[in-house]
Every structure is written in structure tokens, then in C-alpha cells.
Amino acid sequence: LKFPPNRTDKPYGSMTSAMFYSCCSLAFLFPGGWALNLRAKGLDEAESWQNLSHLENASYAPPPHAHHYQFVATTTRYGTNPHTACGLDSGALVQGTGYLAVASAQAMQNGCCRCNRNGGGGATAAMGCGACGKGRFIRQLPRGFKIWTSASEPIFQKEYKFVVVDICPHSNNRMWCPEHAGQTNDFGVQNHFDFATVPSNFDNYYFEFTPEPCNHEMQSRLARMSKCH
């Protein structure tokens, strides 16, 4: 198995700060119901990082508000996988379409952990398997670290389309992914996307977005490629 890349390659103030950007989705379900969480760290160590994080989150800056879209989400990165919780190959699904593939927080789906449909409600967006949307990255990081990427770069200027291909389960991603609609993560945000594919200069930027129907090509691919029907 190949573990996913680090969530960021930017030089943060300390190694401890950078380590907090760990997050990943439930990408595999093995026979017998065992789930493999693709953390590079063991659960005991992950829990230690989680406990430490709660001691620091009082200093987090407030999250931004959505200005041009309906919702705001925090973001992380984990990489593509041929067997996602939505029953498809995330890389193959979006190849050549212009869509970014994402895992949505458990609260945004109607349960955990395979083939879930839209959940959410209120300020928690309804984004289950196969849901699509559009949005823009906001030039702000949850922990307030220095941003090295210029505001003129395409990542902050372009509107991106995305499709939900996986789930970010709350159990092993408590910092980022709320469990139930209306709950917030450690950064005070109700929505989270763990990106399987990312644009250039990606970092853990906030993301404002609005759900929208998938285009015809994406609908066709989902119907053909997903085992969740």
C-alpha cells in the first residue's frame, strides 16, 4: 500500500504545526468490515496529536464567511484511490473532466461509511456520494500561518468544479470532519473536504462553495463507474 503524500509542502513555523494538517478519508473497506484509515501515524499517536490540538485551538482565528457561494469548508489533501467508499476509482472518474475529486465530511453525508447519499442540513451542506458543486479557494489558512502563494495565482482566481467520491469519517478525523449536521470541527466550520485531486499551489485553504448538479459527462461516468446504486 502506498500512503498518501503530506498535506502541505509549505514551511510552517514548526514541525508540530505542520503535523496537525494530517487528515484522510476512509478509502478502503476490507472483508469482514475492517476499515483502513490511511494515516501514516498509528492510532495511539494520532490520538495524542488530537489531544494536544485541543489545547491550542482557543487561539484559532475565526473562519471566513462565504461571500460569493453558499457554504464554507476547511480543506485537506489525501490523494486518489481505486477503491473509495463511494465504490469507484476516484482518479479515473475525474480524469480529463476538469472536476476535482473530494471526500466530504461524515456530517455532510447520511451516515458512515459506504455508498452514503446526501446528509447535512442548515449550514452543513448536503454532499453525499456523487454530489457535485462549484467553488473558490479563500486565501486564508485555519491556523493563521503565513501564506507564501501570491493572491494573483490561479488557485485564488479560478472557480473549481468538484465531485464527492469518498467520505471523511469522524472517528479518525475528529479535528477536521464533523460527525453530525450542525456540529463544527476544531476550526469552527461545519463542512470539510479532503481533496483527492488538487490544483497547483494547494494548501489547507478555506473553500467557499455551492452544490450544483453534475454535468452530463460526470453523471454518465458516475452511473457507469460507481458500484453504489
PDB file of C-alpha atoms in Angstrom:
ATOM      1  CA  LEU A   1       0.000   0.000   0.000  1.00  0.00           C
ATOM      2  CA  LYS A   2       1.201   3.491  -0.766  1.00  0.00           C
ATOM      3  CA  PHE A   3       0.473   6.084   1.851  1.00  0.00           C
ATOM      4  CA  PRO A   4      -0.816   9.485   0.697  1.00  0.00           C
ATOM      5  CA  PRO A   5       1.519  12.467   0.410  1.00  0.00           C
ATOM      6  CA  ASN A   6       1.853  15.058   3.142  1.00  0.00           C
ATOM      7  CA  ARG A   7      -0.976  17.545   3.220  1.00  0.00           C
ATOM      8  CA  THR A   8       1.292  20.511   2.570  1.00  0.00           C
ATOM      9  CA  ASP A   9       4.825  21.241   1.470  1.00  0.00           C
ATOM     10  CA  LYS A  10       4.881  24.803   2.792  1.00  0.00           C
ATOM     11  CA  PRO A  11       7.424  25.675   5.507  1.00  0.00           C
ATOM     12  CA  TYR A  12       5.319  26.287   8.585  1.00  0.00           C
ATOM     13  CA  GLY A  13       6.606  27.714  11.835  1.00  0.00           C
ATOM     14  CA  SER A  14       7.277  24.330  13.403  1.00  0.00           C
ATOM     15  CA  MET A  15       7.078  20.626  12.699  1.00  0.00           C
ATOM     16  CA  THR A  16       4.344  20.356  15.307  1.00  0.00           C
ATOM     17  CA  SER A  17       2.209  22.842  13.392  1.00  0.00           C
ATOM     18  CA  ALA A  18       2.678  21.042  10.103  1.00  0.00           C
ATOM     19  CA  MET A  19       1.769  17.680  11.617  1.00  0.00           C
ATOM     20  CA  PHE A  20      -1.681  18.948  12.530  1.00  0.00           C
ATOM     21  CA  TYR A  21      -2.575  19.031   8.850  1.00  0.00           C
ATOM     22  CA  SER A  22      -2.926  15.258   8.777  1.00  0.00           C
ATOM     23  CA  CYS A  23      -6.316  14.050   7.640  1.00  0.00           C
ATOM     24  CA  CYS A  24      -7.556  11.339   5.382  1.00  0.00           C
ATOM     25  CA  SER A  25     -10.619   9.511   4.201  1.00  0.00           C
ATOM     26  CA  LEU A  26     -11.963   6.038   4.548  1.00  0.00           C
ATOM     27  CA  ALA A  27     -10.587   4.807   1.259  1.00  0.00           C
ATOM     28  CA  PHE A  28     -10.710   1.024   1.692  1.00  0.00           C
ATOM     29  CA  LEU A  29     -13.077  -1.417   3.360  1.00  0.00           C
ATOM     30  CA  PHE A  30     -11.612  -4.878   3.795  1.00  0.00           C
ATOM     31  CA  PRO A  31     -13.587  -8.140   4.047  1.00  0.00           C
ATOM     32  CA  GLY A  32     -15.122  -8.547   7.467  1.00  0.00           C
ATOM     33  CA  GLY A  33     -15.861  -4.850   7.754  1.00  0.00           C
ATOM     34  CA  TRP A  34     -12.379  -3.671   8.752  1.00  0.00           C
ATOM     35  CA  ALA A  35     -11.633  -0.155   7.630  1.00  0.00           C
ATOM     36  CA  LEU A  36      -8.172   1.069   6.715  1.00  0.00           C
ATOM     37  CA  ASN A  37      -7.544   4.682   7.603  1.00  0.00           C
ATOM     38  CA  LEU A  38      -4.597   5.885   5.538  1.00  0.00           C
ATOM     39  CA  ARG A  39      -2.800   7.804   8.266  1.00  0.00           C
ATOM     40  CA  ALA A  40       0.937   7.487   8.248  1.00  0.00           C
ATOM     41  CA  LYS A  41       0.748   7.670  12.068  1.00  0.00           C
ATOM     42  CA  GLY A  42      -0.653   4.933  14.315  1.00  0.00           C
ATOM     43  CA  LEU A  43      -3.922   5.491  16.126  1.00  0.00           C
ATOM     44  CA  ASP A  44      -2.288   5.964  19.533  1.00  0.00           C
ATOM     45  CA  GLU A  45      -0.032   8.673  18.187  1.00  0.00           C
ATOM     46  CA  ALA A  46      -2.872  10.220  16.221  1.00  0.00           C
ATOM     47  CA  GLU A  47      -4.933  10.417  19.398  1.00  0.00           C
ATOM     48  CA  SER A  48      -2.011  12.105  21.149  1.00  0.00           C
ATOM     49  CA  TRP A  49      -1.845  14.743  18.408  1.00  0.00           C
ATOM     50  CA  GLN A  50      -5.602  15.160  18.682  1.00  0.00           C
ATOM     51  CA  ASN A  51      -5.457  15.726  22.431  1.00  0.00           C
ATOM     52  CA  LEU A  52      -2.674  18.258  22.007  1.00  0.00           C
ATOM     53  CA  SER A  53      -4.625  20.092  19.344  1.00  0.00           C
ATOM     54  CA  HIS A  54      -7.493  20.802  21.729  1.00  0.00           C
ATOM     55  CA  LEU A  55      -5.075  22.679  23.973  1.00  0.00           C
ATOM     56  CA  GLU A  56      -4.201  25.042  21.138  1.00  0.00           C
ATOM     57  CA  ASN A  57      -7.471  25.649  19.323  1.00  0.00           C
ATOM     58  CA  ALA A  58      -8.509  28.533  21.547  1.00  0.00           C
ATOM     59  CA  SER A  59      -6.117  30.723  19.557  1.00  0.00           C
ATOM     60  CA  TYR A  60      -7.533  29.919  16.113  1.00  0.00           C
ATOM     61  CA  ALA A  61      -8.698  32.903  14.099  1.00  0.00           C
ATOM     62  CA  PRO A  62     -12.410  32.939  13.200  1.00  0.00           C
ATOM     63  CA  PRO A  63     -13.161  31.256   9.858  1.00  0.00           C
ATOM     64  CA  PRO A  64     -14.116  33.433   6.893  1.00  0.00           C
ATOM     65  CA  HIS A  65     -17.673  33.871   5.721  1.00  0.00           C
ATOM     66  CA  ALA A  66     -18.860  32.799   2.289  1.00  0.00           C
ATOM     67  CA  HIS A  67     -19.179  35.879   0.079  1.00  0.00           C
ATOM     68  CA  HIS A  68     -19.951  34.521  -3.381  1.00  0.00           C
ATOM     69  CA  TYR A  69     -21.169  30.998  -2.554  1.00  0.00           C
ATOM     70  CA  GLN A  70     -23.465  29.281  -0.078  1.00  0.00           C
ATOM     71  CA  PHE A  71     -21.088  27.429   2.280  1.00  0.00           C
ATOM     72  CA  VAL A  72     -17.536  27.467   3.670  1.00  0.00           C
ATOM     73  CA  ALA A  73     -15.364  24.383   4.235  1.00  0.00           C
ATOM     74  CA  THR A  74     -11.934  23.587   5.617  1.00  0.00           C
ATOM     75  CA  THR A  75      -9.718  21.503   3.347  1.00  0.00           C
ATOM     76  CA  THR A  76      -7.022  18.840   3.443  1.00  0.00           C
ATOM     77  CA  ARG A  77      -5.426  16.573   0.845  1.00  0.00           C
ATOM     78  CA  TYR A  78      -5.067  12.786   0.678  1.00  0.00           C
ATOM     79  CA  GLY A  79      -4.735  11.514  -2.913  1.00  0.00           C
ATOM     80  CA  THR A  80      -6.692   9.292  -5.315  1.00  0.00           C
ATOM     81  CA  ASN A  81      -7.630   5.694  -4.702  1.00  0.00           C
ATOM     82  CA  PRO A  82      -9.081   2.922  -6.893  1.00  0.00           C
ATOM     83  CA  HIS A  83     -11.491   1.725  -4.172  1.00  0.00           C
ATOM     84  CA  THR A  84     -13.260   4.567  -2.387  1.00  0.00           C
ATOM     85  CA  ALA A  85     -16.209   4.493  -0.009  1.00  0.00           C
ATOM     86  CA  CYS A  86     -18.341   5.606  -2.962  1.00  0.00           C
ATOM     87  CA  GLY A  87     -17.461   2.416  -4.838  1.00  0.00           C
ATOM     88  CA  LEU A  88     -15.288   3.872  -7.580  1.00  0.00           C
ATOM     89  CA  ASP A  89     -11.795   4.806  -8.738  1.00  0.00           C
ATOM     90  CA  SER A  90     -11.533   8.492  -7.874  1.00  0.00           C
ATOM     91  CA  GLY A  91      -8.654   9.232 -10.233  1.00  0.00           C
ATOM     92  CA  ALA A  92     -10.301   7.571 -13.214  1.00  0.00           C
ATOM     93  CA  LEU A  93     -13.634   9.267 -12.518  1.00  0.00           C
ATOM     94  CA  VAL A  94     -12.340  12.819 -12.842  1.00  0.00           C
ATOM     95  CA  GLN A  95      -9.575  12.288 -15.400  1.00  0.00           C
ATOM     96  CA  GLY A  96      -9.993  14.748 -18.260  1.00  0.00           C
ATOM     97  CA  THR A  97     -13.202  16.274 -16.856  1.00  0.00           C
ATOM     98  CA  GLY A  98     -11.908  19.386 -15.098  1.00  0.00           C
ATOM     99  CA  TYR A  99     -13.530  18.217 -11.852  1.00  0.00           C
ATOM    100  CA  LEU A 100     -11.631  17.889  -8.577  1.00  0.00           C
ATOM    101  CA  ALA A 101     -12.347  14.724  -6.584  1.00  0.00           C
ATOM    102  CA  VAL A 102     -13.107  15.178  -2.873  1.00  0.00           C
ATOM    103  CA  ALA A 103     -14.126  13.270   0.215  1.00  0.00           C
ATOM    104  CA  SER A 104     -16.795  15.087   2.225  1.00  0.00           C
ATOM    105  CA  ALA A 105     -17.127  15.108   5.998  1.00  0.00           C
ATOM    106  CA  GLN A 106     -19.361  12.449   7.526  1.00  0.00           C
ATOM    107  CA  ALA A 107     -21.824  15.146   8.652  1.00  0.00           C
ATOM    108  CA  MET A 108     -22.387  16.087   5.019  1.00  0.00           C
ATOM    109  CA  GLN A 109     -23.443  12.512   4.207  1.00  0.00           C
ATOM    110  CA  ASN A 110     -26.328  10.459   5.584  1.00  0.00           C
ATOM    111  CA  GLY A 111     -24.197   8.054   7.596  1.00  0.00           C
ATOM    112  CA  CYS A 112     -20.964   6.125   7.567  1.00  0.00           C
ATOM    113  CA  CYS A 113     -19.338   4.625   5.762  1.00  0.00           C
ATOM    114  CA  ARG A 114     -20.150   3.200   2.304  1.00  0.00           C
ATOM    115  CA  CYS A 115     -22.349   4.460  -0.502  1.00  0.00           C
ATOM    116  CA  ASN A 116     -23.894   7.271   1.535  1.00  0.00           C
ATOM    117  CA  ARG A 117     -26.194   9.822  -0.020  1.00  0.00           C
ATOM    118  CA  ASN A 118     -26.724  13.468   0.864  1.00  0.00           C
ATOM    119  CA  GLY A 119     -26.924  14.290   4.542  1.00  0.00           C
ATOM    120  CA  GLY A 120     -26.284  17.684   6.080  1.00  0.00           C
ATOM    121  CA  GLY A 121     -28.869  20.317   6.870  1.00  0.00           C
ATOM    122  CA  GLY A 122     -28.741  24.009   7.763  1.00  0.00           C
ATOM    123  CA  ALA A 123     -25.169  25.310   7.486  1.00  0.00           C
ATOM    124  CA  THR A 124     -23.942  21.759   6.862  1.00  0.00           C
ATOM    125  CA  ALA A 125     -24.068  21.162   3.119  1.00  0.00           C
ATOM    126  CA  ALA A 126     -25.745  18.014   1.769  1.00  0.00           C
ATOM    127  CA  MET A 127     -22.896  16.367  -0.159  1.00  0.00           C
ATOM    128  CA  GLY A 128     -23.019  12.565  -0.355  1.00  0.00           C
ATOM    129  CA  CYS A 129     -21.529  10.196  -2.911  1.00  0.00           C
ATOM    130  CA  GLY A 130     -21.806  11.579  -6.416  1.00  0.00           C
ATOM    131  CA  ALA A 131     -22.800  15.097  -5.343  1.00  0.00           C
ATOM    132  CA  CYS A 132     -21.211  17.946  -7.296  1.00  0.00           C
ATOM    133  CA  GLY A 133     -20.512  21.577  -6.606  1.00  0.00           C
ATOM    134  CA  LYS A 134     -18.506  24.632  -7.564  1.00  0.00           C
ATOM    135  CA  GLY A 135     -16.388  26.998  -5.502  1.00  0.00           C
ATOM    136  CA  ARG A 136     -13.250  29.025  -4.916  1.00  0.00           C
ATOM    137  CA  PHE A 137     -10.334  28.789  -2.517  1.00  0.00           C
ATOM    138  CA  ILE A 138     -10.052  31.578   0.056  1.00  0.00           C
ATOM    139  CA  ARG A 139      -6.571  32.877   0.772  1.00  0.00           C
ATOM    140  CA  GLN A 140      -6.663  32.071   4.471  1.00  0.00           C
ATOM    141  CA  LEU A 141      -5.305  29.130   6.474  1.00  0.00           C
ATOM    142  CA  PRO A 142      -7.130  27.792   9.559  1.00  0.00           C
ATOM    143  CA  ARG A 143      -4.148  28.333  11.872  1.00  0.00           C
ATOM    144  CA  GLY A 144      -3.233  31.735  10.526  1.00  0.00           C
ATOM    145  CA  PHE A 145       0.181  30.740   9.188  1.00  0.00           C
ATOM    146  CA  LYS A 146       1.986  32.873   6.629  1.00  0.00           C
ATOM    147  CA  ILE A 147       0.749  32.271   3.088  1.00  0.00           C
ATOM    148  CA  TRP A 148       3.540  32.024   0.557  1.00  0.00           C
ATOM    149  CA  THR A 149       1.351  31.881  -2.536  1.00  0.00           C
ATOM    150  CA  SER A 150       0.512  35.179  -4.224  1.00  0.00           C
ATOM    151  CA  ALA A 151      -3.105  36.304  -4.321  1.00  0.00           C
ATOM    152  CA  SER A 152      -2.762  36.581  -8.100  1.00  0.00           C
ATOM    153  CA  GLU A 153      -2.163  32.844  -8.572  1.00  0.00           C
ATOM    154  CA  PRO A 154      -4.917  30.891 -10.392  1.00  0.00           C
ATOM    155  CA  ILE A 155      -5.848  28.903  -7.279  1.00  0.00           C
ATOM    156  CA  PHE A 156      -7.376  32.078  -5.820  1.00  0.00           C
ATOM    157  CA  GLN A 157      -8.793  33.373  -9.081  1.00  0.00           C
ATOM    158  CA  LYS A 158     -10.419  30.333 -10.638  1.00  0.00           C
ATOM    159  CA  GLU A 159     -13.759  28.690  -9.937  1.00  0.00           C
ATOM    160  CA  TYR A 160     -13.405  24.930  -9.486  1.00  0.00           C
ATOM    161  CA  LYS A 161     -15.938  22.193 -10.013  1.00  0.00           C
ATOM    162  CA  PHE A 162     -15.765  19.168  -7.714  1.00  0.00           C
ATOM    163  CA  VAL A 163     -17.446  15.818  -7.143  1.00  0.00           C
ATOM    164  CA  VAL A 164     -17.744  13.754  -3.941  1.00  0.00           C
ATOM    165  CA  VAL A 165     -16.002  10.398  -4.354  1.00  0.00           C
ATOM    166  CA  ASP A 166     -15.324   9.356  -0.752  1.00  0.00           C
ATOM    167  CA  ILE A 167     -16.077  10.037   2.917  1.00  0.00           C
ATOM    168  CA  CYS A 168     -14.005  11.613   5.671  1.00  0.00           C
ATOM    169  CA  PRO A 169     -15.239   9.645   8.727  1.00  0.00           C
ATOM    170  CA  HIS A 170     -15.377  11.468  12.038  1.00  0.00           C
ATOM    171  CA  SER A 171     -13.957   8.618  14.110  1.00  0.00           C
ATOM    172  CA  ASN A 172     -10.357   9.023  12.980  1.00  0.00           C
ATOM    173  CA  ASN A 173     -10.526  12.597  11.681  1.00  0.00           C
ATOM    174  CA  ARG A 174     -12.059  14.422  14.625  1.00  0.00           C
ATOM    175  CA  MET A 175     -10.090  17.613  14.086  1.00  0.00           C
ATOM    176  CA  TRP A 176     -11.471  18.187  10.596  1.00  0.00           C
ATOM    177  CA  CYS A 177     -14.616  16.135   9.917  1.00  0.00           C
ATOM    178  CA  PRO A 178     -17.793  16.638  11.998  1.00  0.00           C
ATOM    179  CA  GLU A 179     -19.991  13.611  12.606  1.00  0.00           C
ATOM    180  CA  HIS A 180     -23.469  15.146  12.556  1.00  0.00           C
ATOM    181  CA  ALA A 181     -25.102  18.084  10.790  1.00  0.00           C
ATOM    182  CA  GLY A 182     -24.819  21.268  12.815  1.00  0.00           C
ATOM    183  CA  GLN A 183     -21.590  20.245  14.523  1.00  0.00           C
ATOM    184  CA  THR A 184     -18.345  22.084  13.821  1.00  0.00           C
ATOM    185  CA  ASN A 185     -14.757  20.921  13.529  1.00  0.00           C
ATOM    186  CA  ASP A 186     -11.884  22.294  15.609  1.00  0.00           C
ATOM    187  CA  PHE A 187     -11.811  25.392  13.411  1.00  0.00           C
ATOM    188  CA  GLY A 188     -15.477  26.287  13.904  1.00  0.00           C
ATOM    189  CA  VAL A 189     -16.568  25.101  10.449  1.00  0.00           C
ATOM    190  CA  GLN A 190     -19.399  22.670   9.706  1.00  0.00           C
ATOM    191  CA  ASN A 191     -18.085  21.454   6.326  1.00  0.00           C
ATOM    192  CA  HIS A 192     -14.854  19.784   5.283  1.00  0.00           C
ATOM    193  CA  PHE A 193     -13.422  18.467   2.020  1.00  0.00           C
ATOM    194  CA  ASP A 194     -10.443  16.120   1.842  1.00  0.00           C
ATOM    195  CA  PHE A 195      -9.201  16.619  -1.726  1.00  0.00           C
ATOM    196  CA  ALA A 196      -8.123  13.592  -3.750  1.00  0.00           C
ATOM    197  CA  THR A 197      -7.007  15.796  -6.642  1.00  0.00           C
ATOM    198  CA  VAL A 198      -5.803  19.361  -6.183  1.00  0.00           C
ATOM    199  CA  PRO A 199      -4.830  22.396  -8.263  1.00  0.00           C
ATOM    200  CA  SER A 200      -1.320  23.846  -8.278  1.00  0.00           C
ATOM    201  CA  ASN A 201      -0.282  25.685  -5.104  1.00  0.00           C
ATOM    202  CA  PHE A 202      -2.828  23.853  -2.982  1.00  0.00           C
ATOM    203  CA  ASP A 203      -2.592  24.264   0.760  1.00  0.00           C
ATOM    204  CA  ASN A 204      -5.131  23.890   3.562  1.00  0.00           C
ATOM    205  CA  TYR A 205      -7.033  26.972   2.415  1.00  0.00           C
ATOM    206  CA  TYR A 206     -10.644  27.581   3.259  1.00  0.00           C
ATOM    207  CA  PHE A 207     -13.012  26.873   0.375  1.00  0.00           C
ATOM    208  CA  GLU A 208     -16.346  28.547  -0.316  1.00  0.00           C
ATOM    209  CA  PHE A 209     -18.774  26.553  -2.424  1.00  0.00           C
ATOM    210  CA  THR A 210     -22.303  25.901  -3.616  1.00  0.00           C
ATOM    211  CA  PRO A 211     -23.728  22.477  -4.540  1.00  0.00           C
ATOM    212  CA  GLU A 212     -24.877  22.123  -8.146  1.00  0.00           C
ATOM    213  CA  PRO A 213     -25.926  19.262 -10.425  1.00  0.00           C
ATOM    214  CA  CYS A 214     -23.098  17.317 -12.056  1.00  0.00           C
ATOM    215  CA  ASN A 215     -22.723  17.940 -15.764  1.00  0.00           C
ATOM    216  CA  HIS A 216     -23.842  15.302 -18.256  1.00  0.00           C
ATOM    217  CA  GLU A 217     -20.403  13.742 -18.641  1.00  0.00           C
ATOM    218  CA  MET A 218     -19.919  13.374 -14.887  1.00  0.00           C
ATOM    219  CA  GLN A 219     -23.401  11.934 -14.436  1.00  0.00           C
ATOM    220  CA  SER A 220     -22.628   9.387 -17.155  1.00  0.00           C
ATOM    221  CA  ARG A 221     -19.316   8.425 -15.564  1.00  0.00           C
ATOM    222  CA  LEU A 222     -20.844   8.053 -12.100  1.00  0.00           C
ATOM    223  CA  ALA A 223     -23.583   5.804 -13.458  1.00  0.00           C
ATOM    224  CA  ARG A 224     -21.035   3.676 -15.306  1.00  0.00           C
ATOM    225  CA  MET A 225     -18.181   3.549 -12.780  1.00  0.00           C
ATOM    226  CA  SER A 226     -19.717   3.586  -9.303  1.00  0.00           C
ATOM    227  CA  LYS A 227     -20.784   0.373  -7.584  1.00  0.00           C
ATOM    228  CA  CYS A 228     -23.135   2.392  -5.326  1.00  0.00           C
ATOM    229  CA  HIS A 229     -26.523   2.097  -6.978  1.00  0.00           C
TER     230      HIS A 229
END
